[in-house]
Amino acid sequence: MTELILALDTPRTADALRLLEELPALEWVKVGSILMTREGPDFVRQLTGRGLKVFLDLKWHDIPNTVAGAVTVAREIGVSMATVHTLGGSAMLESAVVAAGGEVALVGVTVLTSHNGAGYGRAVGRQEVDLAMEVERLALVAMAAGLQGVVCSPHEVSLLRRRLGRGPQIVVPGIRRQADPAGDQARVATAKDAVTNGATHLVVGRPILQASDPAAAFEEFLQEAR
Ligand code: C5P
């Protein structure tokens, strides 16, 4: 079964809590930079106190000691899953895995879903970057360091599932229904396609957050995910 994670990209706790009241079937929430910066760890504790699993998406990319410290705190406050950036390198990823102690599932961000080949190439100073090859390369770095899985766009799920085998978790943002606007996401697909290709977790934000009826939109994604 594929899990559906709601990206709680709302600016304030009050908005997030109002939304949670509307979604009783929700099991997983993703807390990212916006909400974490504003509300901090107490908000995470509120979420876990409601029985929700928290996916902390801060995409850590720092020196190994700092990332290990952050993972330790995430573990202490009850986070179930968290992101580290694979571009942080093997030493950083391995330190993070030790700090997680098997209690926080760490997944490695490969290439952000907002990148296309040209933009990514400019960021890393290379020309003609084949994003699929780059995602595969970074996913293998993540696996070698002992991470539980990776984050990738819907376009690379089937490649990674074939390459990594059945075990690793594959977390996929950039999920849209046919009629949903892509927004700033460059590589999107439907929930059904991502699930068919081997995603274990789908991350959906704006198509639910900005829907006129968030509960109905959530239910649609849930049906597709399952
Ligand atoms: O609103 P939308 O459905 O595009 O939200 C996707 C969520 O997934 C956002 O919170 C974004 O920060 C996150 N994400 C992403 N691409 C990654 C990792 C996380 O879009 N590679």
PDB file of C-alpha atoms and ligand atoms in Angstrom:
ATOM      1  CA  MET A   1       0.000   0.000   0.000  1.00  0.00           C
ATOM      2  CA  THR A   2       1.266   3.459  -0.881  1.00  0.00           C
ATOM      3  CA  GLU A   3       1.067   6.098   1.852  1.00  0.00           C
ATOM      4  CA  LEU A   4      -0.373   9.536   1.141  1.00  0.00           C
ATOM      5  CA  ILE A   5       1.493  12.376   2.852  1.00  0.00           C
ATOM      6  CA  LEU A   6      -0.083  15.812   3.048  1.00  0.00           C
ATOM      7  CA  ALA A   7       2.517  18.583   2.673  1.00  0.00           C
ATOM      8  CA  LEU A   8       1.408  21.045   5.346  1.00  0.00           C
ATOM      9  CA  ASP A   9       2.799  24.044   3.486  1.00  0.00           C
ATOM     10  CA  THR A  10       0.573  26.491   5.315  1.00  0.00           C
ATOM     11  CA  PRO A  11       2.078  29.594   6.891  1.00  0.00           C
ATOM     12  CA  ARG A  12       0.415  29.235  10.295  1.00  0.00           C
ATOM     13  CA  THR A  13      -0.504  26.550  12.824  1.00  0.00           C
ATOM     14  CA  ALA A  14      -4.128  27.710  12.898  1.00  0.00           C
ATOM     15  CA  ASP A  15      -4.545  27.071   9.155  1.00  0.00           C
ATOM     16  CA  ALA A  16      -2.891  23.676   9.460  1.00  0.00           C
ATOM     17  CA  LEU A  17      -5.003  22.628  12.434  1.00  0.00           C
ATOM     18  CA  ARG A  18      -8.222  23.742  10.731  1.00  0.00           C
ATOM     19  CA  LEU A  19      -7.303  21.613   7.736  1.00  0.00           C
ATOM     20  CA  LEU A  20      -6.487  18.595   9.913  1.00  0.00           C
ATOM     21  CA  GLU A  21      -9.977  18.751  11.412  1.00  0.00           C
ATOM     22  CA  GLU A  22     -11.368  18.293   7.898  1.00  0.00           C
ATOM     23  CA  LEU A  23      -9.217  15.225   7.152  1.00  0.00           C
ATOM     24  CA  PRO A  24      -9.876  12.526   9.763  1.00  0.00           C
ATOM     25  CA  ALA A  25      -8.424   9.762   7.536  1.00  0.00           C
ATOM     26  CA  LEU A  26      -5.058  11.521   7.315  1.00  0.00           C
ATOM     27  CA  GLU A  27      -2.141   9.507   8.742  1.00  0.00           C
ATOM     28  CA  TRP A  28       0.980  11.311   7.486  1.00  0.00           C
ATOM     29  CA  VAL A  29       1.874  14.990   7.354  1.00  0.00           C
ATOM     30  CA  LYS A  30       4.960  16.636   5.961  1.00  0.00           C
ATOM     31  CA  VAL A  31       6.308  19.589   7.893  1.00  0.00           C
ATOM     32  CA  GLY A  32       8.649  21.699   5.807  1.00  0.00           C
ATOM     33  CA  SER A  33      10.736  24.807   6.202  1.00  0.00           C
ATOM     34  CA  ILE A  34       7.889  27.310   6.295  1.00  0.00           C
ATOM     35  CA  LEU A  35       5.913  25.831   9.165  1.00  0.00           C
ATOM     36  CA  MET A  36       8.963  24.597  11.072  1.00  0.00           C
ATOM     37  CA  THR A  37      10.618  28.015  10.955  1.00  0.00           C
ATOM     38  CA  ARG A  38       7.485  29.696  12.214  1.00  0.00           C
ATOM     39  CA  GLU A  39       6.195  27.177  14.731  1.00  0.00           C
ATOM     40  CA  GLY A  40       9.106  24.951  15.734  1.00  0.00           C
ATOM     41  CA  PRO A  41       9.215  21.568  17.443  1.00  0.00           C
ATOM     42  CA  ASP A  42       6.174  22.165  19.653  1.00  0.00           C
ATOM     43  CA  PHE A  43       4.064  22.008  16.544  1.00  0.00           C
ATOM     44  CA  VAL A  44       5.611  18.654  15.629  1.00  0.00           C
ATOM     45  CA  ARG A  45       4.748  17.393  19.114  1.00  0.00           C
ATOM     46  CA  GLN A  46       1.156  18.594  18.638  1.00  0.00           C
ATOM     47  CA  LEU A  47       0.939  16.593  15.432  1.00  0.00           C
ATOM     48  CA  THR A  48       2.369  13.403  16.916  1.00  0.00           C
ATOM     49  CA  GLY A  49       0.073  13.956  19.922  1.00  0.00           C
ATOM     50  CA  ARG A  50      -2.848  13.678  17.494  1.00  0.00           C
ATOM     51  CA  GLY A  51      -1.520  10.326  16.336  1.00  0.00           C
ATOM     52  CA  LEU A  52      -0.116  11.657  13.058  1.00  0.00           C
ATOM     53  CA  LYS A  53       3.183  10.487  11.618  1.00  0.00           C
ATOM     54  CA  VAL A  54       5.460  13.404  10.850  1.00  0.00           C
ATOM     55  CA  PHE A  55       7.718  13.578   7.809  1.00  0.00           C
ATOM     56  CA  LEU A  56      10.155  16.406   8.557  1.00  0.00           C
ATOM     57  CA  ASP A  57      11.340  17.808   5.250  1.00  0.00           C
ATOM     58  CA  LEU A  58      14.182  20.215   5.953  1.00  0.00           C
ATOM     59  CA  LYS A  59      16.537  18.667   3.342  1.00  0.00           C
ATOM     60  CA  TRP A  60      19.575  18.847   5.583  1.00  0.00           C
ATOM     61  CA  HIS A  61      22.785  19.610   3.704  1.00  0.00           C
ATOM     62  CA  ASP A  62      25.531  20.654   6.116  1.00  0.00           C
ATOM     63  CA  ILE A  63      28.675  19.285   7.759  1.00  0.00           C
ATOM     64  CA  PRO A  64      28.236  15.769   9.200  1.00  0.00           C
ATOM     65  CA  ASN A  65      28.297  16.867  12.853  1.00  0.00           C
ATOM     66  CA  THR A  66      25.551  19.450  12.355  1.00  0.00           C
ATOM     67  CA  VAL A  67      23.301  17.109  10.396  1.00  0.00           C
ATOM     68  CA  ALA A  68      23.770  14.349  12.963  1.00  0.00           C
ATOM     69  CA  GLY A  69      22.750  16.817  15.689  1.00  0.00           C
ATOM     70  CA  ALA A  70      19.628  17.810  13.781  1.00  0.00           C
ATOM     71  CA  VAL A  71      18.672  14.170  13.197  1.00  0.00           C
ATOM     72  CA  THR A  72      19.118  13.481  16.925  1.00  0.00           C
ATOM     73  CA  VAL A  73      16.657  16.265  17.772  1.00  0.00           C
ATOM     74  CA  ALA A  74      14.203  14.993  15.156  1.00  0.00           C
ATOM     75  CA  ARG A  75      14.400  11.582  16.798  1.00  0.00           C
ATOM     76  CA  GLU A  76      13.807  13.096  20.242  1.00  0.00           C
ATOM     77  CA  ILE A  77      10.676  14.965  19.160  1.00  0.00           C
ATOM     78  CA  GLY A  78       9.106  11.881  17.566  1.00  0.00           C
ATOM     79  CA  VAL A  79       9.633  12.475  13.847  1.00  0.00           C
ATOM     80  CA  SER A  80       8.966   9.298  11.801  1.00  0.00           C
ATOM     81  CA  MET A  81      10.723  10.248   8.571  1.00  0.00           C
ATOM     82  CA  ALA A  82      13.103  13.031   7.525  1.00  0.00           C
ATOM     83  CA  THR A  83      14.975  14.236   4.459  1.00  0.00           C
ATOM     84  CA  VAL A  84      18.695  14.733   4.000  1.00  0.00           C
ATOM     85  CA  HIS A  85      20.145  16.043   0.744  1.00  0.00           C
ATOM     86  CA  THR A  86      22.260  13.456  -1.055  1.00  0.00           C
ATOM     87  CA  LEU A  87      24.495  16.261  -2.402  1.00  0.00           C
ATOM     88  CA  GLY A  88      25.737  16.583   1.205  1.00  0.00           C
ATOM     89  CA  GLY A  89      27.901  13.543   0.430  1.00  0.00           C
ATOM     90  CA  SER A  90      28.553  10.116   1.907  1.00  0.00           C
ATOM     91  CA  ALA A  91      30.152  11.216   5.198  1.00  0.00           C
ATOM     92  CA  MET A  92      27.198  13.466   6.001  1.00  0.00           C
ATOM     93  CA  LEU A  93      24.655  10.781   5.062  1.00  0.00           C
ATOM     94  CA  GLU A  94      26.424   8.108   7.118  1.00  0.00           C
ATOM     95  CA  SER A  95      26.531  10.382  10.190  1.00  0.00           C
ATOM     96  CA  ALA A  96      22.825  11.019   9.758  1.00  0.00           C
ATOM     97  CA  VAL A  97      22.092   7.285   9.617  1.00  0.00           C
ATOM     98  CA  VAL A  98      24.020   6.672  12.853  1.00  0.00           C
ATOM     99  CA  ALA A  99      22.160   9.512  14.595  1.00  0.00           C
ATOM    100  CA  ALA A 100      18.786   8.181  13.397  1.00  0.00           C
ATOM    101  CA  GLY A 101      19.463   4.911  15.213  1.00  0.00           C
ATOM    102  CA  GLY A 102      16.807   3.144  13.163  1.00  0.00           C
ATOM    103  CA  GLU A 103      14.083   5.289  14.775  1.00  0.00           C
ATOM    104  CA  VAL A 104      13.783   7.943  12.066  1.00  0.00           C
ATOM    105  CA  ALA A 105      13.533   6.744   8.465  1.00  0.00           C
ATOM    106  CA  LEU A 106      15.952   8.891   6.506  1.00  0.00           C
ATOM    107  CA  VAL A 107      15.294   9.480   2.831  1.00  0.00           C
ATOM    108  CA  GLY A 108      17.713  11.216   0.496  1.00  0.00           C
ATOM    109  CA  VAL A 109      16.597  14.054  -1.747  1.00  0.00           C
ATOM    110  CA  THR A 110      18.086  13.466  -5.185  1.00  0.00           C
ATOM    111  CA  VAL A 111      17.181  16.253  -7.645  1.00  0.00           C
ATOM    112  CA  LEU A 112      14.415  18.674  -6.682  1.00  0.00           C
ATOM    113  CA  THR A 113      11.247  18.250  -8.709  1.00  0.00           C
ATOM    114  CA  SER A 114      11.367  21.948  -9.606  1.00  0.00           C
ATOM    115  CA  HIS A 115      14.610  21.444 -11.592  1.00  0.00           C
ATOM    116  CA  ASN A 116      14.844  20.706 -15.277  1.00  0.00           C
ATOM    117  CA  GLY A 117      18.066  19.598 -16.956  1.00  0.00           C
ATOM    118  CA  ALA A 118      19.173  23.099 -17.939  1.00  0.00           C
ATOM    119  CA  GLY A 119      18.515  24.665 -14.530  1.00  0.00           C
ATOM    120  CA  TYR A 120      20.200  21.846 -12.653  1.00  0.00           C
ATOM    121  CA  GLY A 121      23.176  22.013 -15.039  1.00  0.00           C
ATOM    122  CA  ARG A 122      23.595  25.719 -14.286  1.00  0.00           C
ATOM    123  CA  ALA A 123      23.442  25.044 -10.524  1.00  0.00           C
ATOM    124  CA  VAL A 124      26.147  22.381 -10.555  1.00  0.00           C
ATOM    125  CA  GLY A 125      28.273  23.892 -13.340  1.00  0.00           C
ATOM    126  CA  ARG A 126      27.710  21.147 -15.890  1.00  0.00           C
ATOM    127  CA  GLN A 127      26.178  21.113 -19.330  1.00  0.00           C
ATOM    128  CA  GLU A 128      23.622  18.678 -20.674  1.00  0.00           C
ATOM    129  CA  VAL A 129      22.835  17.002 -17.364  1.00  0.00           C
ATOM    130  CA  ASP A 130      20.677  13.934 -17.883  1.00  0.00           C
ATOM    131  CA  LEU A 131      18.451  14.226 -14.825  1.00  0.00           C
ATOM    132  CA  ALA A 132      17.492  10.547 -14.779  1.00  0.00           C
ATOM    133  CA  MET A 133      21.149   9.523 -14.672  1.00  0.00           C
ATOM    134  CA  GLU A 134      21.848  12.111 -11.986  1.00  0.00           C
ATOM    135  CA  VAL A 135      18.919  10.917  -9.864  1.00  0.00           C
ATOM    136  CA  GLU A 136      20.097   7.309 -10.240  1.00  0.00           C
ATOM    137  CA  ARG A 137      23.659   8.255  -9.271  1.00  0.00           C
ATOM    138  CA  LEU A 138      22.504  10.134  -6.158  1.00  0.00           C
ATOM    139  CA  ALA A 139      20.071   7.365  -5.181  1.00  0.00           C
ATOM    140  CA  LEU A 140      22.929   4.863  -5.215  1.00  0.00           C
ATOM    141  CA  VAL A 141      24.966   7.208  -2.986  1.00  0.00           C
ATOM    142  CA  ALA A 142      21.999   7.285  -0.585  1.00  0.00           C
ATOM    143  CA  MET A 143      21.665   3.506  -0.535  1.00  0.00           C
ATOM    144  CA  ALA A 144      25.405   2.963  -0.020  1.00  0.00           C
ATOM    145  CA  ALA A 145      25.259   5.267   3.022  1.00  0.00           C
ATOM    146  CA  GLY A 146      22.460   3.167   4.562  1.00  0.00           C
ATOM    147  CA  LEU A 147      19.470   5.465   4.053  1.00  0.00           C
ATOM    148  CA  GLN A 148      16.001   3.893   4.050  1.00  0.00           C
ATOM    149  CA  GLY A 149      15.081   5.422   0.747  1.00  0.00           C
ATOM    150  CA  VAL A 150      15.074   8.382  -1.582  1.00  0.00           C
ATOM    151  CA  VAL A 151      12.928  11.247  -2.769  1.00  0.00           C
ATOM    152  CA  CYS A 152      12.549  11.641  -6.523  1.00  0.00           C
ATOM    153  CA  SER A 153      10.178  13.088  -9.084  1.00  0.00           C
ATOM    154  CA  PRO A 154       7.453  10.940 -10.657  1.00  0.00           C
ATOM    155  CA  HIS A 155       9.568  10.739 -13.803  1.00  0.00           C
ATOM    156  CA  GLU A 156      12.305   8.678 -12.144  1.00  0.00           C
ATOM    157  CA  VAL A 157      10.251   6.311  -9.978  1.00  0.00           C
ATOM    158  CA  SER A 158      10.213   3.349 -12.332  1.00  0.00           C
ATOM    159  CA  LEU A 159      13.934   3.688 -13.084  1.00  0.00           C
ATOM    160  CA  LEU A 160      14.790   3.781  -9.376  1.00  0.00           C
ATOM    161  CA  ARG A 161      12.469   0.921  -8.477  1.00  0.00           C
ATOM    162  CA  ARG A 162      14.173  -1.236 -11.100  1.00  0.00           C
ATOM    163  CA  ARG A 163      17.639  -0.110 -10.049  1.00  0.00           C
ATOM    164  CA  LEU A 164      17.135  -0.283  -6.240  1.00  0.00           C
ATOM    165  CA  GLY A 165      14.957  -3.376  -6.030  1.00  0.00           C
ATOM    166  CA  ARG A 166      11.913  -3.885  -3.823  1.00  0.00           C
ATOM    167  CA  GLY A 167      13.169  -2.799  -0.399  1.00  0.00           C
ATOM    168  CA  PRO A 168      13.909   0.949  -0.404  1.00  0.00           C
ATOM    169  CA  GLN A 169      11.256   3.559   0.198  1.00  0.00           C
ATOM    170  CA  ILE A 170      10.605   5.881  -2.734  1.00  0.00           C
ATOM    171  CA  VAL A 171       8.946   9.145  -1.742  1.00  0.00           C
ATOM    172  CA  VAL A 172       7.437  11.108  -4.615  1.00  0.00           C
ATOM    173  CA  PRO A 173       6.307  14.759  -4.669  1.00  0.00           C
ATOM    174  CA  GLY A 174       5.094  16.523  -7.809  1.00  0.00           C
ATOM    175  CA  ILE A 175       1.800  14.621  -7.819  1.00  0.00           C
ATOM    176  CA  ARG A 176      -1.042  16.199  -9.781  1.00  0.00           C
ATOM    177  CA  ARG A 177      -4.425  15.229 -11.179  1.00  0.00           C
ATOM    178  CA  GLN A 178      -4.852  15.878 -14.912  1.00  0.00           C
ATOM    179  CA  ALA A 179      -6.541  19.232 -14.343  1.00  0.00           C
ATOM    180  CA  ASP A 180      -4.268  20.493 -11.528  1.00  0.00           C
ATOM    181  CA  PRO A 181      -1.791  23.283 -12.320  1.00  0.00           C
ATOM    182  CA  ALA A 182       1.838  22.158 -12.078  1.00  0.00           C
ATOM    183  CA  GLY A 183       2.866  25.416 -10.363  1.00  0.00           C
ATOM    184  CA  ASP A 184       6.658  25.525  -9.973  1.00  0.00           C
ATOM    185  CA  GLN A 185       7.023  21.752 -10.354  1.00  0.00           C
ATOM    186  CA  ALA A 186       8.728  20.799 -13.627  1.00  0.00           C
ATOM    187  CA  ARG A 187       8.355  17.011 -13.391  1.00  0.00           C
ATOM    188  CA  VAL A 188       4.827  15.918 -12.408  1.00  0.00           C
ATOM    189  CA  ALA A 189       2.554  12.877 -12.812  1.00  0.00           C
ATOM    190  CA  THR A 190      -0.668  11.463 -11.462  1.00  0.00           C
ATOM    191  CA  ALA A 191      -0.832   9.498  -8.213  1.00  0.00           C
ATOM    192  CA  LYS A 192      -1.877   6.408 -10.147  1.00  0.00           C
ATOM    193  CA  ASP A 193       1.205   6.498 -12.370  1.00  0.00           C
ATOM    194  CA  ALA A 194       3.559   7.059  -9.425  1.00  0.00           C
ATOM    195  CA  VAL A 195       2.005   4.143  -7.529  1.00  0.00           C
ATOM    196  CA  THR A 196       2.121   1.839 -10.553  1.00  0.00           C
ATOM    197  CA  ASN A 197       5.787   2.679 -11.039  1.00  0.00           C
ATOM    198  CA  GLY A 198       6.708   1.771  -7.469  1.00  0.00           C
ATOM    199  CA  ALA A 199       6.297   4.780  -5.152  1.00  0.00           C
ATOM    200  CA  THR A 200       5.870   3.880  -1.469  1.00  0.00           C
ATOM    201  CA  HIS A 201       4.896   7.421  -0.365  1.00  0.00           C
ATOM    202  CA  LEU A 202       3.202  10.227  -2.302  1.00  0.00           C
ATOM    203  CA  VAL A 203       3.578  13.830  -1.175  1.00  0.00           C
ATOM    204  CA  VAL A 204       0.736  16.160  -2.134  1.00  0.00           C
ATOM    205  CA  GLY A 205       0.494  19.819  -1.182  1.00  0.00           C
ATOM    206  CA  ARG A 206      -1.196  22.504  -3.241  1.00  0.00           C
ATOM    207  CA  PRO A 207      -3.725  20.276  -5.062  1.00  0.00           C
ATOM    208  CA  ILE A 208      -5.258  19.608  -1.615  1.00  0.00           C
ATOM    209  CA  LEU A 209      -4.347  22.814   0.240  1.00  0.00           C
ATOM    210  CA  GLN A 210      -5.720  25.089  -2.474  1.00  0.00           C
ATOM    211  CA  ALA A 211      -8.742  22.966  -3.418  1.00  0.00           C
ATOM    212  CA  SER A 212     -12.169  24.510  -2.897  1.00  0.00           C
ATOM    213  CA  ASP A 213     -13.017  21.276  -1.045  1.00  0.00           C
ATOM    214  CA  PRO A 214      -9.779  19.933   0.503  1.00  0.00           C
ATOM    215  CA  ALA A 215     -11.530  16.893   2.023  1.00  0.00           C
ATOM    216  CA  ALA A 216     -12.857  15.796  -1.385  1.00  0.00           C
ATOM    217  CA  ALA A 217      -9.470  16.351  -3.046  1.00  0.00           C
ATOM    218  CA  PHE A 218      -7.734  14.381  -0.286  1.00  0.00           C
ATOM    219  CA  GLU A 219     -10.189  11.508  -0.748  1.00  0.00           C
ATOM    220  CA  GLU A 220      -9.522  11.448  -4.504  1.00  0.00           C
ATOM    221  CA  PHE A 221      -5.768  11.193  -3.961  1.00  0.00           C
ATOM    222  CA  LEU A 222      -6.266   8.563  -1.265  1.00  0.00           C
ATOM    223  CA  GLN A 223      -8.318   6.382  -3.614  1.00  0.00           C
ATOM    224  CA  GLU A 224      -5.677   6.706  -6.323  1.00  0.00           C
ATOM    225  CA  ALA A 225      -2.874   5.939  -3.869  1.00  0.00           C
ATOM    226  CA  ARG A 226      -4.572   2.759  -2.706  1.00  0.00           C
TER     227      ARG A 226
HETATM  228  O1  C5P B   1       2.344  21.700  -3.499  1.00  0.00           O
HETATM  229  P1  C5P B   1       3.096  20.497  -4.010  1.00  0.00           P
HETATM  230  O2  C5P B   1       2.217  19.279  -4.164  1.00  0.00           O
HETATM  231  O3  C5P B   1       3.929  20.791  -5.229  1.00  0.00           O
HETATM  232  O4  C5P B   1       4.101  20.167  -2.806  1.00  0.00           O
HETATM  233  C1  C5P B   1       5.174  19.271  -2.918  1.00  0.00           C
HETATM  234  C2  C5P B   1       5.925  19.264  -1.630  1.00  0.00           C
HETATM  235  O5  C5P B   1       7.034  18.369  -1.749  1.00  0.00           O
HETATM  236  C3  C5P B   1       6.513  20.618  -1.207  1.00  0.00           C
HETATM  237  O6  C5P B   1       6.381  20.706   0.206  1.00  0.00           O
HETATM  238  C4  C5P B   1       7.969  20.541  -1.592  1.00  0.00           C
HETATM  239  O7  C5P B   1       8.776  21.289  -0.690  1.00  0.00           O
HETATM  240  C5  C5P B   1       8.243  19.041  -1.436  1.00  0.00           C
HETATM  241  N1  C5P B   1       9.348  18.483  -2.228  1.00  0.00           N
HETATM  242  C6  C5P B   1       9.440  18.634  -3.598  1.00  0.00           C
HETATM  243  N2  C5P B   1      10.503  18.101  -4.273  1.00  0.00           N
HETATM  244  C7  C5P B   1      11.449  17.411  -3.616  1.00  0.00           C
HETATM  245  C8  C5P B   1      11.348  17.222  -2.229  1.00  0.00           C
HETATM  246  C9  C5P B   1      10.259  17.770  -1.569  1.00  0.00           C
HETATM  247  O8  C5P B   1       8.555  19.231  -4.205  1.00  0.00           O
HETATM  248  N3  C5P B   1      12.434  16.845  -4.286  1.00  0.00           N
END
